[in-house]
Structure formats: C-alpha cells, structure tokens
XYZ file of C-alpha atoms in Angstrom:
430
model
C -40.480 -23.686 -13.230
C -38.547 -26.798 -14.251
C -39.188 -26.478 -17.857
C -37.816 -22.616 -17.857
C -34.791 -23.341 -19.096
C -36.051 -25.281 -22.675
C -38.997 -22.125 -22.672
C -35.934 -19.368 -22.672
C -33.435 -21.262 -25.073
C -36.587 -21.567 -27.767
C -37.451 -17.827 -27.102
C -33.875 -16.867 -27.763
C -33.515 -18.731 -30.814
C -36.624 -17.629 -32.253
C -36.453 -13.571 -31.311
C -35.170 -10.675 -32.747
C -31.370 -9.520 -32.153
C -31.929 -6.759 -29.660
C -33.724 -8.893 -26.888
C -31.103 -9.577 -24.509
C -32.925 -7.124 -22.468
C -36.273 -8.798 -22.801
C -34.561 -12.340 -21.526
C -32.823 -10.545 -18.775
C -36.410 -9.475 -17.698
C -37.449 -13.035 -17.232
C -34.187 -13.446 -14.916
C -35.148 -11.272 -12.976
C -38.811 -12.075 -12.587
C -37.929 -15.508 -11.559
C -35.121 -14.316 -9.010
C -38.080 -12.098 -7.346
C -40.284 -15.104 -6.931
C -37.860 -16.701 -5.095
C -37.554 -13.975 -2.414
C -38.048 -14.186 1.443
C -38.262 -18.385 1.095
C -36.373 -19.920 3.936
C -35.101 -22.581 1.104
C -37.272 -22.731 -2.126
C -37.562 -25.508 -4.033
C -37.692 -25.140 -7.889
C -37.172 -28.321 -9.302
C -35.207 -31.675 -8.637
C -31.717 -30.058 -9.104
C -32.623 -26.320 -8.392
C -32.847 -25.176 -5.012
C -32.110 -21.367 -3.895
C -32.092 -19.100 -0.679
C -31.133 -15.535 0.527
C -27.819 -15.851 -0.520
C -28.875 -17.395 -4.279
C -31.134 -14.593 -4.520
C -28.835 -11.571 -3.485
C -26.024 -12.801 -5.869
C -27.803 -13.427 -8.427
C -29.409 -10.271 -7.987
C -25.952 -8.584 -8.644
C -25.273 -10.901 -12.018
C -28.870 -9.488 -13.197
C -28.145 -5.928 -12.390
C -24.807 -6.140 -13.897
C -25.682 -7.942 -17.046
C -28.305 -5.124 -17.107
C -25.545 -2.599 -17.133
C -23.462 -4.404 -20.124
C -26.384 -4.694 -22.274
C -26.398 -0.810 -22.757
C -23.497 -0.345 -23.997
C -22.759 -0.388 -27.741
C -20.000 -2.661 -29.250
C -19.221 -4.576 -32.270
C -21.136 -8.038 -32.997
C -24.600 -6.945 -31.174
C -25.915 -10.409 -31.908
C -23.519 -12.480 -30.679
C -22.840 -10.154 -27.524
C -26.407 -10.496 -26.568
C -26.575 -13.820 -26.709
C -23.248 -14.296 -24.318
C -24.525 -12.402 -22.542
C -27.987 -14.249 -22.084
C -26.116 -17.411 -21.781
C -24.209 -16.132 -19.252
C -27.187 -15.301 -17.077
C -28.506 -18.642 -17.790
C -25.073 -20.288 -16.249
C -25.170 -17.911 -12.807
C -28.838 -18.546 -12.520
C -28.067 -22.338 -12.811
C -24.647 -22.092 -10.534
C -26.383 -19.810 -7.355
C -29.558 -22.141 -7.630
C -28.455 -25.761 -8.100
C -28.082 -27.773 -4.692
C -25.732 -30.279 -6.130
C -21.676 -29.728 -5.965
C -20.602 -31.683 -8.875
C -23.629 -29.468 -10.537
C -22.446 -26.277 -9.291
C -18.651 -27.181 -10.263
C -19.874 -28.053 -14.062
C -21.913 -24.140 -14.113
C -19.118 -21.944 -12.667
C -16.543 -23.293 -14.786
C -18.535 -23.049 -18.211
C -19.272 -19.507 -17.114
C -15.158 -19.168 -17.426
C -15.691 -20.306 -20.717
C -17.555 -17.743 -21.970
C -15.186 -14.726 -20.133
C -12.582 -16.586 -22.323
C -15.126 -16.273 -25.178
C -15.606 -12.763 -24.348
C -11.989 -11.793 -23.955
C -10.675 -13.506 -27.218
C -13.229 -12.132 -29.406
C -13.481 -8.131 -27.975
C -9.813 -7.925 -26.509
C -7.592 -5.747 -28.685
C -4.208 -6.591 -27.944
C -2.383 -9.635 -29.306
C -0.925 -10.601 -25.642
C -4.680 -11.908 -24.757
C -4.016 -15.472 -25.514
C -1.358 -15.572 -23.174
C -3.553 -14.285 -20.491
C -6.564 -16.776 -21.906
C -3.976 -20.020 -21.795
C -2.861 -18.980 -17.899
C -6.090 -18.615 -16.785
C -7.056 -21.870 -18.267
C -3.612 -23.475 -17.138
C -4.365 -22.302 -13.519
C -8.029 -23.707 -13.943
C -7.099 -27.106 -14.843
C -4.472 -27.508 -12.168
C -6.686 -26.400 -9.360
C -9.881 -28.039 -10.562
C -8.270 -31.923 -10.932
C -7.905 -32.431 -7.379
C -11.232 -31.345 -6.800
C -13.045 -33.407 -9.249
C -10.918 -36.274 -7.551
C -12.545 -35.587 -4.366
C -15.992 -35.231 -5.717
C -15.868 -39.130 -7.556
C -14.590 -40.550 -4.161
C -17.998 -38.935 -2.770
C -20.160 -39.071 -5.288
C -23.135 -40.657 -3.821
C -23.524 -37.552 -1.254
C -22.823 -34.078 -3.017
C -26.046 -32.454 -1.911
C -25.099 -28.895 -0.358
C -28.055 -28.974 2.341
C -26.659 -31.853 3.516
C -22.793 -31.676 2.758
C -21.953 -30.662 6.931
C -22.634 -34.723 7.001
C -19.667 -35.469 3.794
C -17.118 -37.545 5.057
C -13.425 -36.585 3.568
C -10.199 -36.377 4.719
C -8.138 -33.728 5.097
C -6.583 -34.179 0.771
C -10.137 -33.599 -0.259
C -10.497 -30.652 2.067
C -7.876 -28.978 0.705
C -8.169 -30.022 -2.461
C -12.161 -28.320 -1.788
C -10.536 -25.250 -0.684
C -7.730 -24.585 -3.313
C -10.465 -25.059 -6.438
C -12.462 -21.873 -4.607
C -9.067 -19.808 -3.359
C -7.878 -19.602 -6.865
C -11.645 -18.250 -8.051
C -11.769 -15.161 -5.454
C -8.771 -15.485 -6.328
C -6.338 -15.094 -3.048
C -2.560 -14.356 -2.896
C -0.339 -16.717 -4.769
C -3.430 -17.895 -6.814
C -3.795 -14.687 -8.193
C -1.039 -14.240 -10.769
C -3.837 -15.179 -13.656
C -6.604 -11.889 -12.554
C -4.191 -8.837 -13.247
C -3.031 -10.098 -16.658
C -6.940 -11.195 -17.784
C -7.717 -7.924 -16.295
C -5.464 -5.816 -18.751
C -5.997 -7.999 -21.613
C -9.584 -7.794 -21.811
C -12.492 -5.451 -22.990
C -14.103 -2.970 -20.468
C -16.766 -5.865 -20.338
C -15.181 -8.970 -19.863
C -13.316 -6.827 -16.801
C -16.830 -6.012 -15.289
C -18.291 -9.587 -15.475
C -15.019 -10.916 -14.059
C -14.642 -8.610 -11.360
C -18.381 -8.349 -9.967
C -19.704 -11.652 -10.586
C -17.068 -14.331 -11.379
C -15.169 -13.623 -8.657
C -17.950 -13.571 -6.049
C -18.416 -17.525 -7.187
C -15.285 -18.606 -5.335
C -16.986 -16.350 -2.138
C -20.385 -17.967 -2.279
C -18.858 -21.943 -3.111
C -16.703 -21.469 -0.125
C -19.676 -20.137 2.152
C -21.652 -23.606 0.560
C -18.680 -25.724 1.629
C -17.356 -24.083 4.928
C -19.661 -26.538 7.359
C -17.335 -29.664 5.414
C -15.085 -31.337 7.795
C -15.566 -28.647 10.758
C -12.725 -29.933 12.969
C -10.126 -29.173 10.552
C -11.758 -26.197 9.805
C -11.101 -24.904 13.595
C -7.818 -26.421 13.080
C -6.828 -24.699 10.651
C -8.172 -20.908 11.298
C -5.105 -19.603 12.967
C -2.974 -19.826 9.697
C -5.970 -19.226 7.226
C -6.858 -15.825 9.025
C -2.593 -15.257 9.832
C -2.277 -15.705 5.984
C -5.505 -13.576 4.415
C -3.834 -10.962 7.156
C -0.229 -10.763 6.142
C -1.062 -10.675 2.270
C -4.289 -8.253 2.595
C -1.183 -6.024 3.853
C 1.396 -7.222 1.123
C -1.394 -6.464 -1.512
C -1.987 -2.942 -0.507
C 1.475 -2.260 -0.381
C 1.585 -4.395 -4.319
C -1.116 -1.604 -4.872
C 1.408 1.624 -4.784
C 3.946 0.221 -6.811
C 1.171 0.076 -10.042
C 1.255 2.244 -12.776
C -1.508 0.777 -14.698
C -5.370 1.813 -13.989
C -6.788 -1.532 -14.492
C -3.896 -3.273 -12.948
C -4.222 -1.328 -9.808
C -8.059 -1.996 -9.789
C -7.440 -5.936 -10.101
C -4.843 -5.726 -7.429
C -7.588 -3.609 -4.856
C -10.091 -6.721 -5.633
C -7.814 -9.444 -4.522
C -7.208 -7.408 -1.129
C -11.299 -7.595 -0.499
C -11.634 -11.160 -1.489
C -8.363 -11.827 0.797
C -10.336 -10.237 3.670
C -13.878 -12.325 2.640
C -12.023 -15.322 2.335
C -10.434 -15.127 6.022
C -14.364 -14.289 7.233
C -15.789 -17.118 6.002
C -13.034 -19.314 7.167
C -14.802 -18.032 11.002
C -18.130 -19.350 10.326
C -19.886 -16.606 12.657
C -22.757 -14.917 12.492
C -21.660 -11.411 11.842
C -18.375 -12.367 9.410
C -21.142 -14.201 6.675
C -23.184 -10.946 7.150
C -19.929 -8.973 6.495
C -18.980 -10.935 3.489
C -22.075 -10.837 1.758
C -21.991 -6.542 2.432
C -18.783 -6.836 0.658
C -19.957 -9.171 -2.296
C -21.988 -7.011 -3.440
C -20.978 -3.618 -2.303
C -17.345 -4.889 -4.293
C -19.356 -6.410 -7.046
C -21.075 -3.064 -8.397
C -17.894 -0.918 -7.236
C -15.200 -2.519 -9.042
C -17.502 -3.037 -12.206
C -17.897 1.174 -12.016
C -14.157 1.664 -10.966
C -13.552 -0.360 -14.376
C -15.508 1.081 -17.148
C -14.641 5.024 -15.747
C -10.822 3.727 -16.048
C -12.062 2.532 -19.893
C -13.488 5.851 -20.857
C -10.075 7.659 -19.510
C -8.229 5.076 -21.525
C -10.379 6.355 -24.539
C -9.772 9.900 -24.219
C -5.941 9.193 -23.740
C -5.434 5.989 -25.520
C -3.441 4.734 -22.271
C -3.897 3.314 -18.902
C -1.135 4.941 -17.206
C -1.919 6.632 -14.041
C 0.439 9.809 -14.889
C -0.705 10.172 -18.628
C -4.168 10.332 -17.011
C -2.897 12.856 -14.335
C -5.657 14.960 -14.071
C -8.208 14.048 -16.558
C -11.081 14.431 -14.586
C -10.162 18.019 -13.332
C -11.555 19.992 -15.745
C -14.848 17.520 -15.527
C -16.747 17.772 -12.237
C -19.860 15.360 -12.998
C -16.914 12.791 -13.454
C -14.890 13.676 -10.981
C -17.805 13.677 -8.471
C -18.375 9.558 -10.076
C -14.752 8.758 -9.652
C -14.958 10.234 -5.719
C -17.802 8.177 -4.803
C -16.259 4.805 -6.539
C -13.002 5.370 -4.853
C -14.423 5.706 -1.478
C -16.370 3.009 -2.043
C -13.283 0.715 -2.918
C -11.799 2.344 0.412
C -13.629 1.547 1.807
C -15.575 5.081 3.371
C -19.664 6.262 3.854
C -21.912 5.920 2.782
C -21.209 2.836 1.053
C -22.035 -0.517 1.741
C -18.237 -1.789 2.079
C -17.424 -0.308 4.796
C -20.346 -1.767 6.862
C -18.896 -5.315 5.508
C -15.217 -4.442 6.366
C -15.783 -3.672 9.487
C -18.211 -6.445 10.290
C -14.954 -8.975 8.735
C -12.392 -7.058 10.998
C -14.667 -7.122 14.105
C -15.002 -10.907 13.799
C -11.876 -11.252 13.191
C -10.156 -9.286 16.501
C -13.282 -11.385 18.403
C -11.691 -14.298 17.738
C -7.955 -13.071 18.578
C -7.374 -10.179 20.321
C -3.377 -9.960 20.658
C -1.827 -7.064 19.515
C -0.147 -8.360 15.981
C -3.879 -9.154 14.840
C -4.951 -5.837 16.021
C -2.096 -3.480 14.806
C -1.919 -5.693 11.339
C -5.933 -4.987 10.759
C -5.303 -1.206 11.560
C -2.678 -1.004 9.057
C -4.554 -2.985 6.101
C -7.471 -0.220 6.745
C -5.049 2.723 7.074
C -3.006 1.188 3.671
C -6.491 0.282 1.717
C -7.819 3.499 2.184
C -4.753 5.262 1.107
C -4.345 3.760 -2.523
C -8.210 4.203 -3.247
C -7.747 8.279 -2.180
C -4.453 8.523 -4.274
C -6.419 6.522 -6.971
C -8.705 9.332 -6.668
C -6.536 12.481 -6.259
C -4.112 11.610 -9.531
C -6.701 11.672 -11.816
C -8.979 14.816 -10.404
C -5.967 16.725 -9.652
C -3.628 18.867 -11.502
C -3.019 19.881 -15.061
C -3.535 17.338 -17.440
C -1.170 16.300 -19.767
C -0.842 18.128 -22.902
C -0.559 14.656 -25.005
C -4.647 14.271 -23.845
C -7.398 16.162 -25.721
C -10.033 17.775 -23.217
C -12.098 15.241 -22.138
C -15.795 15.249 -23.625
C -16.595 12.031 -24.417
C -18.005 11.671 -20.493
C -21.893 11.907 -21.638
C -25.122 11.314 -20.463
C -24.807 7.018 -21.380
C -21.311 7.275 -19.652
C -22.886 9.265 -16.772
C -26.038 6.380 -16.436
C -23.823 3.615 -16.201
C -21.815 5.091 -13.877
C -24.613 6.085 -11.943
C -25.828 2.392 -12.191
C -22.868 1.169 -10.147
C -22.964 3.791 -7.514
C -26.185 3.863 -6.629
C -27.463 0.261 -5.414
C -23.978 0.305 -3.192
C -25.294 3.323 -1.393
C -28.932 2.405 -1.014
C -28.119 -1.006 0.538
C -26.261 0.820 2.856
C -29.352 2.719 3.347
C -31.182 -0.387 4.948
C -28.741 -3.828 4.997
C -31.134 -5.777 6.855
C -32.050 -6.163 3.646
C -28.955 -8.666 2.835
C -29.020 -10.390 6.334
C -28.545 -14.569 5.308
C-alpha cells in the first residue's frame, strides 16, 4: 500500500484524458479495504479509522458526481480533480498533524485553482485573495504551535501534547475558520458566489467537513481547558446558529442563502464536538455527511435555475420549478434535508447535537434558544422551497427544459445516500 501513491501518479500521467473515473475507482477500492479496522495501519505516515473511512467515503462519492458533468478543459478538470482525491485521501488517512495541516491546505489550493480558472465573473479574485488572506492569518499561529511541539504531533497520541492555553487557541482558530463558524465566515459566501457550480460542491461537502474532522482529531488536546471553556463555546455556536438563521431571511441570492444555511450546521457541529460525548460525535458525523451530499445537491439545482434564468435571485426564480414536478419533487427532498426533516439523515444528527447539548445544561435560555434555531432553520429551508415551486414564473424566464435525465441523475446522486443512511446509521457509529 505504501507505494500507491508513485503507482497512481505514473498511471495518470501515462493514461488517456477521460480516466478520472478509472483513478477514482482505485480510491475507492482502497477506502473499502480499510473498512471495519479498529485503526489500520497503511504505511509509516498513513493510518485511518471509521471516521477516515466515512469521510472519505463522501469526497469519493462526490468527486464521482463532478466527474459527470461536462465543462470546458476536460483534461485539466480531470486531473484536479484526481489530485484532489489524492490530497483528501492523504489528509483523512495521515496520523501526523503537521502532515495533515500541509494536505488540507494544498487541497485549498486547488478550490482556488478551480475557482480562478471556471469562475465567470471578474470579482473572483477578490474572493480568491480573502480566502487566502483569512488562510494565512489563521494558519501562522498554528504552525507556531506545531514547531514548539514538534517532536510529538502524532494524533493517536496527541491527548498526551503538552501546550498552553496560546497554542490551544491558536489549534482551535486554524479549524473554526475551515467549518467555517461566525465571524470567520465572511470569506465562504463571497467564494460561494464567485465560483463555478463545482468549486461550490467540493467546498461545501468536503472542504468544509475538514475543519469538523481536524477538530474531532484535536478535541482530547489540553482537556481541562477544554471543560473550561464549554460554557462560552456552546453559549457562542448557540447565539450565532440563531443570528445565522435570522442572516438567512434577509438573502436574496440562491447560492448566498445556501452558504449562509451551511455555516448554521457547522456552527451546531462545532459546539458538539466541543462536548466530547458519546452521542454529540455520533451526531456530528450524521450531519457531515448528511450536509455534505445535501448542500452539494442544493447547489448544482440552484446552478441549473441560474441557467434557465441567467440569475440567482430568489424572486426572478419565483416559481421556476412549478411547471416542473420531477424538479420540484428534487428541490422538496433537498430542502427538507437542509431543514432539517425525514427521512433524512440530518435530522437524526441535529437532534443527537441538541440532545447533548440540553444534557449538559438544562436551564431554560439553552432550551428555548435550541427550540428557536430548529423552529428558524426549518423555516428558511421551506421558504427556500416554496419560492421557487410556487407561483407564476416570471415572464423574463423561458419555460424551463433544460432539467434532463443527467440533471435528474445527479440530483438523484445527492439525495439518495442521505436517505439510505438514514435507513440504517449504525452504519456511521465511530
């Protein structure tokens, strides 16, 4: 297994255009042999478990779903997108941190790559420089912590890393600004709008579950300050879960609206993980990948309305599904899954989050703020839904036709796995 990585690179050089596919294949052949191992050992710097194998089980699937779909520069695309798989296979699977810090950011790199070369609007270098500006300042501290422990960055071991309470923070802020949480967010909804229906579905379902699963690696650090500090972490992910709901109504713009919904789920995984139980991991991981496959489907159904009407306004699209009922019927079932409602996975993960959550603090603030965040949640995702199936559409929009059978796969592709989990999620238990 150690010398898969040299085998793939020379097969990728050497093989015809259209073979993205073919390497994605391997991926996944290589994920499946590392199922139902406690921890298995690949190689000197590759290590995995349950949770390496379910995310990276989402990246697969995902990059599966991007390789169907037709766009300019075939060759190059493919190849991203191979290299891409390469760097999530290499960030969910090595057991070093400095290791795992040097794959998740060069996986940015090729986002940016993605988003400069497909993005059609001249405003995408602005959104390319913040993202990298926001990078950089979050990531110094960090790699300041790591060469002041250097000699003991394994994460099997890391609940025995001594650091103070700089480096924990500085530990903390590098994966906040990744899921991305409030205040660190600012970057996601401006990447989001500036980029092509791809580079929105890789960021959204797999980038931004790398900030989940390096905080999950790192949450045994330093566990006294960790209990010290779970009253404001969970008072904070609380109080802007609710102001970022409420952000939520106030958006025109599809894709804006959909980065907006993402940061309230990562708020909610980030104040779970913070609790270190039992049942709050098993609720983020329900939401890591029932989020990951619903946001990438919410996404490319808001592209092809942005094709028929050559805008992402919520009231030019006013109705755009009505006269459509296969896509309606698509749009319902990724809605409620961003609600979250059944049968989908989310809402087994939400409410897994919440329950830890009013476990560990039962006053009536915590109680009647959760309520509200599930009333508010659920409200944006069913007028999400209602605006667009509802109504007469504008005269300004041709009938929509363009939603055909590859449209209807893909977005079958994204609703499917996040209603079969839900099926049987013992499946996903870490």
């Amino acid at each position: 297994m150690k010398f898969l990585m040299a085998v793939m690179m020379m097969i990728m050089m050497t093989s015809p255009k259209k073979s993205a596919l073919n390497y994605s294949m391997i991926m996944m052949l290589f994920n499946l042999n590392m199922q139902k191992q406690e921890a298995a050992k690949i190689s000197y710097f590759m290590w995995g478990d349950e949770l390496s194998f379910w995310t990276l089980s989402l990246a697969i699937w995902i990059i599966f779903i991007l390789i169907f779909n037709k766009i300019n520069l075939p060759s190059t695309y493919n190849k991203s997108m191979f290299m891409m798989l390469t760097l999530l296979m290499l960030t969910f699977y090595s057991w070093n941190l400095m290791m795992f810090y040097l794959m998740f950011e060069m996986s940015m790199i090729i986002v940016l790559g993605v988003i400069m070369t497909w993005g059609y609007q001249p405003e995408r270098v602005e959104a390319a420089l913040f993202m990298i500006m926001m990078t950089i300042l979050t990531s110094l501290p960090f790699i300041v912590s790591m060469m002041n422990n250097s000699t003991n960055l394994s994460l099997w071991n890391i609940q025995y890393m001594k650091i103070n309470n700089w480096e924990y923070m500085s530990l903390m802020l590098v994966f906040m600004m990744k899921m991305p949480t409030m205040f660190l967010h600012m970057w996601l909804p401006k990447v989001h709008v500036e980029s092509p229906v791809q580079g929105s579905m890789i960021l959204a379902s797999i980038l931004l579950k790398l900030g989940s699963y390096g905080l999950i690696r790192v949450t045994t650090i330093n566990a006294e300050l960790n209990s010290k500090l779970e009253w404001i972490i969970i008072s904070f992910s609380l109080c802007t879960t609710l102001t970022m709901t409420m952000i939520c109504f106030i958006q025109t713009d599809l894709k804006t609206m959909i980065a907006y919904s993402s940061v309230v789920h990562m708020t909610i995984v980030f104040a779970a993980i913070t609790l270190n139980k039992t049942k709050a991991m098993m609720g983020t991981l329900y939401i890591m990948i029932g989020h990951g496959v619903c946001s990438a489907g919410l996404f490319y159904m808001a592209n092809i309305m942005y094709k028929t009407s050559k805008s992402r306004s919520i009231i030019i699209n006013k109705g755009i599904f009505s006269m459509n009922p296969t896509a309606a019927m698509m749009w319902f079932f990724l809605c409620m899954g961003n609600s979250p409602m059944p049968p989908s996975i989310n809402i087994l993960g939400e409410f897994f989050s919440f329950k830890s959550t009013m476990n560990w603090s039962m006053t009536s603030l915590m109680v009647t703020t959760t309520m509200m965040i599930m009333f508010m949640s659920s409200l944006y995702s069913i007028f999400m839904f209602y605006v667009v199936t509802h109504g007469m559409f504008s005269k300004s929009v041709i009938y929509i036709n363009n939603f055909n059978s590859k449209n209807m796969n893909i977005s079958s592709m994204n609703i499917i796995p996040m209603i079969l989990i839900s099926i049987n999620p013992d499946l996903l238990i870490i």
